[in-house]
């Protein structure tokens, strides 16, 4: 540890294949494999934990670091879980799905899964699915079973710089032809309602029970640059996020909890006690609670995530 505690932590990305995957991540990251649709950047969820890529904890799973250095890493947060961050690279629409809230998830030993999406890249005509235009669950179920659910889905056009909040219980799916950063809470339960005839199993009983047809998506437009001013995107009980444009130098001061820095445009360097941590486009750093101030240098847009 340095004079002010644990320095920034870079985690090994966990790449997952998907039938709907595009090629943006492959090109950006120089990957060899085709079909990579998901890149888990920060995750301490059981069975999906990242390992530390470099430094004093190299090779350790992040849940082990939390267990051994909980106060230094997490500050007052005793949940043992981190805000989850992952990229989604889509060539086709994802399946229509829904996630449980905290009460519903607790009954089966899990956590709420609310999430949000920041759109990094999107082709003309790109959209997300968020909500339904029918309040009758029986009608929705019948349409899902007959392969005719699309008429009841709410499609929202999006472009680079848009941010969407997707609360638990909202019917949703990331759309095709985009690169999105997902920031969300700790849970891992997904109930698939509709899959465009791909043949994968559906979870209609459980999904229809927990979906809330009255819920709607909150969309924030952040295309305008406001250098040096963190702008709030979401404040949820389980996760928060700001967007920050840096032109030159900006200091992230000390704070009680950890911060996750995701470079969603441009590139920058994180400076702490004379050490530099490069942060190119799409890369991520976990800044522990005990780290103290860090300096950000470059021309970049960062999404900063944490738990309130």
CSV table of C-alpha atoms in Angstrom, one decimal:
chain,number,residue,atom,x,y,z
A,1,UNK,CA,0.0,0.0,0.0
A,2,UNK,CA,1.0,3.6,-0.6
A,3,UNK,CA,1.1,6.4,1.9
A,4,UNK,CA,-2.7,6.9,1.5
A,5,UNK,CA,-3.8,3.3,1.4
A,6,UNK,CA,-4.4,1.0,-1.6
A,7,UNK,CA,-3.7,2.4,-5.1
A,8,UNK,CA,-5.9,2.0,-8.2
A,9,UNK,CA,-6.7,-1.6,-9.1
A,10,UNK,CA,-7.0,-2.8,-12.7
A,11,UNK,CA,-9.1,-6.0,-13.1
A,12,UNK,CA,-8.8,-8.6,-15.8
A,13,UNK,CA,-11.7,-8.4,-18.2
A,14,UNK,CA,-13.9,-11.5,-18.4
A,15,UNK,CA,-15.1,-12.0,-22.0
A,16,UNK,CA,-18.3,-13.9,-22.8
A,17,UNK,CA,-19.6,-15.1,-26.2
A,18,UNK,CA,-23.1,-14.3,-27.2
A,19,UNK,CA,-25.3,-15.2,-30.2
A,20,UNK,CA,-26.1,-11.5,-30.7
A,21,UNK,CA,-22.5,-10.3,-30.5
A,22,UNK,CA,-21.0,-7.6,-32.8
A,23,UNK,CA,-17.4,-6.8,-33.6
A,24,UNK,CA,-16.7,-3.5,-31.9
A,25,UNK,CA,-15.0,-5.0,-28.8
A,26,UNK,CA,-12.9,-7.3,-30.9
A,27,UNK,CA,-11.6,-4.4,-32.9
A,28,UNK,CA,-11.1,-2.0,-30.0
A,29,UNK,CA,-9.4,-4.5,-27.8
A,30,UNK,CA,-7.6,-6.4,-30.5
A,31,UNK,CA,-9.2,-9.7,-29.6
A,32,UNK,CA,-8.6,-12.9,-31.5
A,33,UNK,CA,-11.9,-14.6,-31.0
A,34,UNK,CA,-15.2,-13.8,-32.8
A,35,UNK,CA,-18.5,-13.6,-31.1
A,36,UNK,CA,-17.5,-11.7,-27.9
A,37,UNK,CA,-20.7,-9.9,-26.9
A,38,UNK,CA,-20.0,-9.2,-23.2
A,39,UNK,CA,-17.0,-7.9,-21.3
A,40,UNK,CA,-17.3,-7.9,-17.6
A,41,UNK,CA,-15.1,-5.1,-16.3
A,42,UNK,CA,-16.0,-5.1,-12.6
A,43,UNK,CA,-17.8,-8.0,-10.9
A,44,UNK,CA,-17.7,-9.6,-7.5
A,45,UNK,CA,-20.8,-11.7,-8.0
A,46,UNK,CA,-20.4,-15.4,-7.1
A,47,UNK,CA,-19.0,-17.4,-10.0
A,48,UNK,CA,-18.3,-14.3,-12.1
A,49,UNK,CA,-15.5,-12.6,-10.1
A,50,UNK,CA,-12.8,-10.7,-11.9
A,51,UNK,CA,-9.1,-11.3,-11.0
A,52,UNK,CA,-6.6,-8.4,-10.4
A,53,UNK,CA,-4.5,-7.9,-13.5
A,54,UNK,CA,-1.4,-6.2,-12.0
A,55,UNK,CA,0.1,-4.8,-8.8
A,56,UNK,CA,0.3,-6.2,-5.3
A,57,UNK,CA,-2.9,-8.2,-5.6
A,58,UNK,CA,-2.1,-9.6,-9.1
A,59,UNK,CA,-3.9,-12.9,-9.7
A,60,UNK,CA,-6.3,-12.6,-6.7
A,61,UNK,CA,-10.0,-12.7,-7.2
A,62,UNK,CA,-11.6,-9.4,-6.3
A,63,UNK,CA,-13.9,-11.0,-3.7
A,64,UNK,CA,-10.7,-12.2,-1.9
A,65,UNK,CA,-9.3,-8.7,-1.9
A,66,UNK,CA,-12.7,-7.4,-0.5
A,67,UNK,CA,-12.6,-10.1,2.2
A,68,UNK,CA,-9.0,-9.2,3.3
A,69,UNK,CA,-9.1,-5.5,2.8
A,70,UNK,CA,-12.8,-4.6,3.1
A,71,UNK,CA,-12.4,-1.3,4.9
A,72,UNK,CA,-9.5,-0.1,2.7
A,73,UNK,CA,-11.3,-1.0,-0.5
A,74,UNK,CA,-15.0,-0.5,0.3
A,75,UNK,CA,-15.0,2.2,3.0
A,76,UNK,CA,-18.2,2.0,5.1
A,77,UNK,CA,-19.9,-0.3,2.6
A,78,UNK,CA,-20.2,-3.7,4.2
A,79,UNK,CA,-22.2,-5.4,1.4
A,80,UNK,CA,-19.2,-7.4,0.1
A,81,UNK,CA,-20.3,-6.6,-3.4
A,82,UNK,CA,-19.2,-4.0,-6.0
A,83,UNK,CA,-21.3,-2.1,-8.5
A,84,UNK,CA,-21.2,-4.2,-11.6
A,85,UNK,CA,-19.8,-2.8,-14.8
A,86,UNK,CA,-19.8,-4.6,-18.2
A,87,UNK,CA,-19.7,-3.8,-21.9
A,88,UNK,CA,-22.3,-5.1,-24.3
A,89,UNK,CA,-21.4,-5.2,-28.0
A,90,UNK,CA,-24.6,-6.0,-30.0
A,91,UNK,CA,-25.1,-6.9,-33.7
A,92,UNK,CA,-28.7,-8.2,-33.0
A,93,UNK,CA,-31.4,-7.5,-30.4
A,94,UNK,CA,-30.9,-9.1,-27.0
A,95,UNK,CA,-33.7,-11.2,-25.7
A,96,UNK,CA,-36.6,-9.4,-23.9
A,97,UNK,CA,-36.1,-9.9,-20.2
A,98,UNK,CA,-36.9,-8.7,-16.7
A,99,UNK,CA,-35.0,-8.8,-13.3
A,100,UNK,CA,-36.2,-9.1,-9.7
A,101,UNK,CA,-36.2,-6.3,-7.1
A,102,UNK,CA,-34.6,-6.7,-3.7
A,103,UNK,CA,-37.6,-8.3,-1.9
A,104,UNK,CA,-38.2,-10.8,-4.8
A,105,UNK,CA,-34.5,-11.7,-5.1
A,106,UNK,CA,-34.0,-12.2,-1.4
A,107,UNK,CA,-36.6,-15.0,-1.4
A,108,UNK,CA,-34.3,-17.1,-3.6
A,109,UNK,CA,-31.0,-16.0,-2.0
A,110,UNK,CA,-29.9,-13.4,-4.5
A,111,UNK,CA,-29.7,-9.6,-4.9
A,112,UNK,CA,-31.8,-7.0,-6.8
A,113,UNK,CA,-30.7,-6.5,-10.4
A,114,UNK,CA,-31.4,-3.0,-11.5
A,115,UNK,CA,-29.1,-1.6,-14.2
A,116,UNK,CA,-28.4,1.3,-16.5
A,117,UNK,CA,-26.8,1.7,-19.9
A,118,UNK,CA,-24.5,4.4,-21.3
A,119,UNK,CA,-24.4,4.3,-25.1
A,120,UNK,CA,-20.8,4.7,-26.4
A,121,UNK,CA,-21.5,3.9,-30.1
A,122,UNK,CA,-24.7,3.4,-32.0
A,123,UNK,CA,-25.6,3.0,-35.7
A,124,UNK,CA,-28.3,5.2,-37.2
A,125,UNK,CA,-31.7,3.9,-36.2
A,126,UNK,CA,-30.4,2.3,-33.0
A,127,UNK,CA,-32.9,1.8,-30.1
A,128,UNK,CA,-33.4,0.1,-26.8
A,129,UNK,CA,-36.4,-1.7,-25.6
A,130,UNK,CA,-37.7,-0.4,-22.2
A,131,UNK,CA,-41.3,-1.0,-21.1
A,132,UNK,CA,-44.5,-2.3,-22.6
A,133,UNK,CA,-47.6,-0.5,-23.8
A,134,UNK,CA,-50.0,-3.1,-22.4
A,135,UNK,CA,-51.0,-3.4,-18.7
A,136,UNK,CA,-52.6,-6.9,-19.0
A,137,UNK,CA,-50.1,-9.6,-18.1
A,138,UNK,CA,-52.3,-12.3,-19.6
A,139,UNK,CA,-52.2,-10.5,-23.0
A,140,UNK,CA,-48.4,-10.1,-22.7
A,141,UNK,CA,-47.9,-13.8,-21.9
A,142,UNK,CA,-50.1,-14.9,-24.8
A,143,UNK,CA,-48.2,-12.7,-27.2
A,144,UNK,CA,-44.9,-14.1,-25.9
A,145,UNK,CA,-46.0,-17.6,-26.3
A,146,UNK,CA,-47.3,-17.0,-29.9
A,147,UNK,CA,-44.2,-15.1,-30.9
A,148,UNK,CA,-46.0,-11.9,-31.3
A,149,UNK,CA,-44.8,-9.8,-28.4
A,150,UNK,CA,-43.0,-7.1,-30.4
A,151,UNK,CA,-46.3,-5.1,-30.9
A,152,UNK,CA,-46.4,-4.5,-27.1
A,153,UNK,CA,-42.7,-3.4,-26.6
A,154,UNK,CA,-41.7,0.2,-26.2
A,155,UNK,CA,-38.7,1.1,-28.4
A,156,UNK,CA,-36.7,4.2,-27.6
A,157,UNK,CA,-34.3,5.7,-30.2
A,158,UNK,CA,-30.8,6.2,-28.8
A,159,UNK,CA,-27.4,7.6,-29.9
A,160,UNK,CA,-24.0,7.9,-28.5
A,161,UNK,CA,-24.0,9.9,-25.2
A,162,UNK,CA,-27.5,8.7,-24.1
A,163,UNK,CA,-27.9,7.1,-20.7
A,164,UNK,CA,-30.9,4.9,-19.7
A,165,UNK,CA,-32.0,3.8,-16.3
A,166,UNK,CA,-33.5,0.3,-16.2
A,167,UNK,CA,-35.1,-0.5,-12.8
A,168,UNK,CA,-35.9,-4.0,-11.6
A,169,UNK,CA,-39.3,-5.1,-12.9
A,170,UNK,CA,-39.0,-3.2,-16.2
A,171,UNK,CA,-39.3,-5.2,-19.4
A,172,UNK,CA,-36.2,-4.4,-21.4
A,173,UNK,CA,-33.5,-5.3,-23.8
A,174,UNK,CA,-30.5,-3.6,-25.3
A,175,UNK,CA,-31.0,-3.2,-29.1
A,176,UNK,CA,-28.9,-4.1,-32.0
A,177,UNK,CA,-25.9,-2.3,-33.6
A,178,UNK,CA,-24.5,-0.5,-30.5
A,179,UNK,CA,-21.8,-0.6,-27.9
A,180,UNK,CA,-23.2,0.0,-24.4
A,181,UNK,CA,-21.7,0.2,-20.9
A,182,UNK,CA,-23.9,-1.5,-18.3
A,183,UNK,CA,-23.7,-0.2,-14.7
A,184,UNK,CA,-25.8,-1.9,-12.2
A,185,UNK,CA,-26.5,-3.6,-8.9
A,186,UNK,CA,-25.3,-6.9,-7.6
A,187,UNK,CA,-27.9,-9.5,-8.7
A,188,UNK,CA,-27.5,-12.2,-11.3
A,189,UNK,CA,-31.1,-13.3,-12.0
A,190,UNK,CA,-32.5,-12.8,-15.5
A,191,UNK,CA,-35.9,-14.1,-16.7
A,192,UNK,CA,-36.2,-14.3,-20.5
A,193,UNK,CA,-39.7,-13.4,-21.8
A,194,UNK,CA,-39.1,-13.3,-25.6
A,195,UNK,CA,-36.2,-14.3,-27.8
A,196,UNK,CA,-37.1,-13.6,-31.5
A,197,UNK,CA,-37.5,-17.3,-32.3
A,198,UNK,CA,-33.9,-18.3,-31.4
A,199,UNK,CA,-35.1,-21.4,-29.6
A,200,UNK,CA,-33.7,-20.7,-26.2
A,201,UNK,CA,-36.0,-21.5,-23.1
A,202,UNK,CA,-38.2,-18.8,-21.7
A,203,UNK,CA,-39.0,-18.0,-18.1
A,204,UNK,CA,-42.6,-16.9,-18.5
A,205,UNK,CA,-44.0,-18.0,-15.1
A,206,UNK,CA,-41.3,-16.3,-13.1
A,207,UNK,CA,-40.9,-13.3,-15.4
A,208,UNK,CA,-44.6,-12.5,-15.7
A,209,UNK,CA,-44.9,-12.7,-11.9
A,210,UNK,CA,-42.3,-10.0,-11.3
A,211,UNK,CA,-42.7,-7.6,-14.3
A,212,UNK,CA,-44.3,-4.2,-13.7
A,213,UNK,CA,-46.0,-3.0,-16.9
A,214,UNK,CA,-46.3,0.6,-15.4
A,215,UNK,CA,-42.6,1.1,-15.2
A,216,UNK,CA,-40.8,3.4,-17.7
A,217,UNK,CA,-37.2,4.2,-18.6
A,218,UNK,CA,-35.5,7.4,-17.6
A,219,UNK,CA,-33.3,8.7,-20.5
A,220,UNK,CA,-30.6,11.3,-20.0
A,221,UNK,CA,-28.9,13.0,-23.0
A,222,UNK,CA,-25.3,13.9,-22.4
A,223,UNK,CA,-24.0,14.8,-25.8
A,224,UNK,CA,-23.0,18.4,-24.8
A,225,UNK,CA,-19.5,18.6,-23.3
A,226,UNK,CA,-19.1,20.3,-19.9
A,227,UNK,CA,-15.4,20.0,-19.0
A,228,UNK,CA,-14.5,19.6,-15.4
A,229,UNK,CA,-18.0,19.3,-14.1
A,230,UNK,CA,-19.3,15.8,-12.9
A,231,UNK,CA,-22.9,15.5,-14.1
A,232,UNK,CA,-25.2,13.1,-12.3
A,233,UNK,CA,-26.7,10.3,-14.4
A,234,UNK,CA,-28.4,8.1,-11.7
A,235,UNK,CA,-28.8,8.0,-8.0
A,236,UNK,CA,-30.1,4.5,-7.0
A,237,UNK,CA,-30.0,2.9,-3.5
A,238,UNK,CA,-27.5,0.3,-4.9
A,239,UNK,CA,-25.5,2.3,-7.5
A,240,UNK,CA,-24.8,5.8,-8.7
A,241,UNK,CA,-23.0,7.2,-11.8
A,242,UNK,CA,-21.8,10.6,-13.0
A,243,UNK,CA,-20.4,11.5,-16.4
A,244,UNK,CA,-17.2,13.7,-16.4
A,245,UNK,CA,-15.5,15.4,-19.4
A,246,UNK,CA,-11.8,16.1,-18.8
A,247,UNK,CA,-9.8,18.5,-20.9
A,248,UNK,CA,-6.3,18.7,-19.5
A,249,UNK,CA,-6.2,18.0,-15.8
A,250,UNK,CA,-8.9,17.2,-13.2
A,251,UNK,CA,-8.5,15.9,-9.6
A,252,UNK,CA,-10.8,13.3,-8.1
A,253,UNK,CA,-10.6,14.1,-4.4
A,254,UNK,CA,-10.8,11.7,-1.5
A,255,UNK,CA,-14.2,10.2,-0.6
A,256,UNK,CA,-15.6,7.6,1.8
A,257,UNK,CA,-16.2,4.8,-0.7
A,258,UNK,CA,-14.6,3.4,-3.8
A,259,UNK,CA,-15.0,4.8,-7.3
A,260,UNK,CA,-15.0,2.9,-10.7
A,261,UNK,CA,-13.6,5.0,-13.6
A,262,UNK,CA,-14.6,3.9,-17.1
A,263,UNK,CA,-13.2,5.7,-20.1
A,264,UNK,CA,-16.1,6.0,-22.6
A,265,UNK,CA,-14.5,8.5,-25.0
A,266,UNK,CA,-10.9,9.6,-25.7
A,267,UNK,CA,-8.1,8.5,-23.4
A,268,UNK,CA,-6.4,9.7,-20.2
A,269,UNK,CA,-3.9,8.8,-17.4
A,270,UNK,CA,-4.6,8.4,-13.7
A,271,UNK,CA,-1.8,9.8,-11.5
A,272,UNK,CA,-1.4,8.7,-7.9
A,273,UNK,CA,1.7,9.2,-5.7
A,274,UNK,CA,3.9,9.6,-8.8
A,275,UNK,CA,2.5,6.4,-10.5
A,276,UNK,CA,0.6,6.5,-13.7
A,277,UNK,CA,-2.2,4.2,-14.8
A,278,UNK,CA,-3.1,4.5,-18.5
A,279,UNK,CA,-6.9,4.6,-19.1
A,280,UNK,CA,-7.6,4.2,-22.8
A,281,UNK,CA,-10.9,4.0,-24.5
A,282,UNK,CA,-13.2,1.3,-22.9
A,283,UNK,CA,-10.8,0.5,-20.1
A,284,UNK,CA,-11.6,0.6,-16.4
A,285,UNK,CA,-9.9,1.3,-13.1
A,286,UNK,CA,-11.2,0.6,-9.6
A,287,UNK,CA,-10.1,3.3,-7.2
A,288,UNK,CA,-10.4,2.1,-3.5
A,289,UNK,CA,-11.8,4.1,-0.7
A,290,UNK,CA,-8.4,4.4,1.0
A,291,UNK,CA,-6.6,5.6,-2.2
A,292,UNK,CA,-7.0,9.3,-1.6
A,293,UNK,CA,-7.0,11.9,-4.4
A,294,UNK,CA,-6.0,11.0,-7.9
A,295,UNK,CA,-5.3,13.3,-10.8
A,296,UNK,CA,-6.8,12.6,-14.2
A,297,UNK,CA,-4.8,13.9,-17.2
A,298,UNK,CA,-5.9,13.9,-20.9
A,299,UNK,CA,-8.8,14.5,-23.1
A,300,UNK,CA,-11.5,12.0,-22.2
A,301,UNK,CA,-15.0,11.3,-21.1
A,302,UNK,CA,-15.3,9.2,-18.0
A,303,UNK,CA,-18.3,7.5,-16.4
A,304,UNK,CA,-17.7,7.3,-12.7
A,305,UNK,CA,-19.7,4.7,-10.8
A,306,UNK,CA,-20.0,3.9,-7.1
A,307,UNK,CA,-22.4,2.8,-4.4
A,308,UNK,CA,-24.1,5.6,-2.4
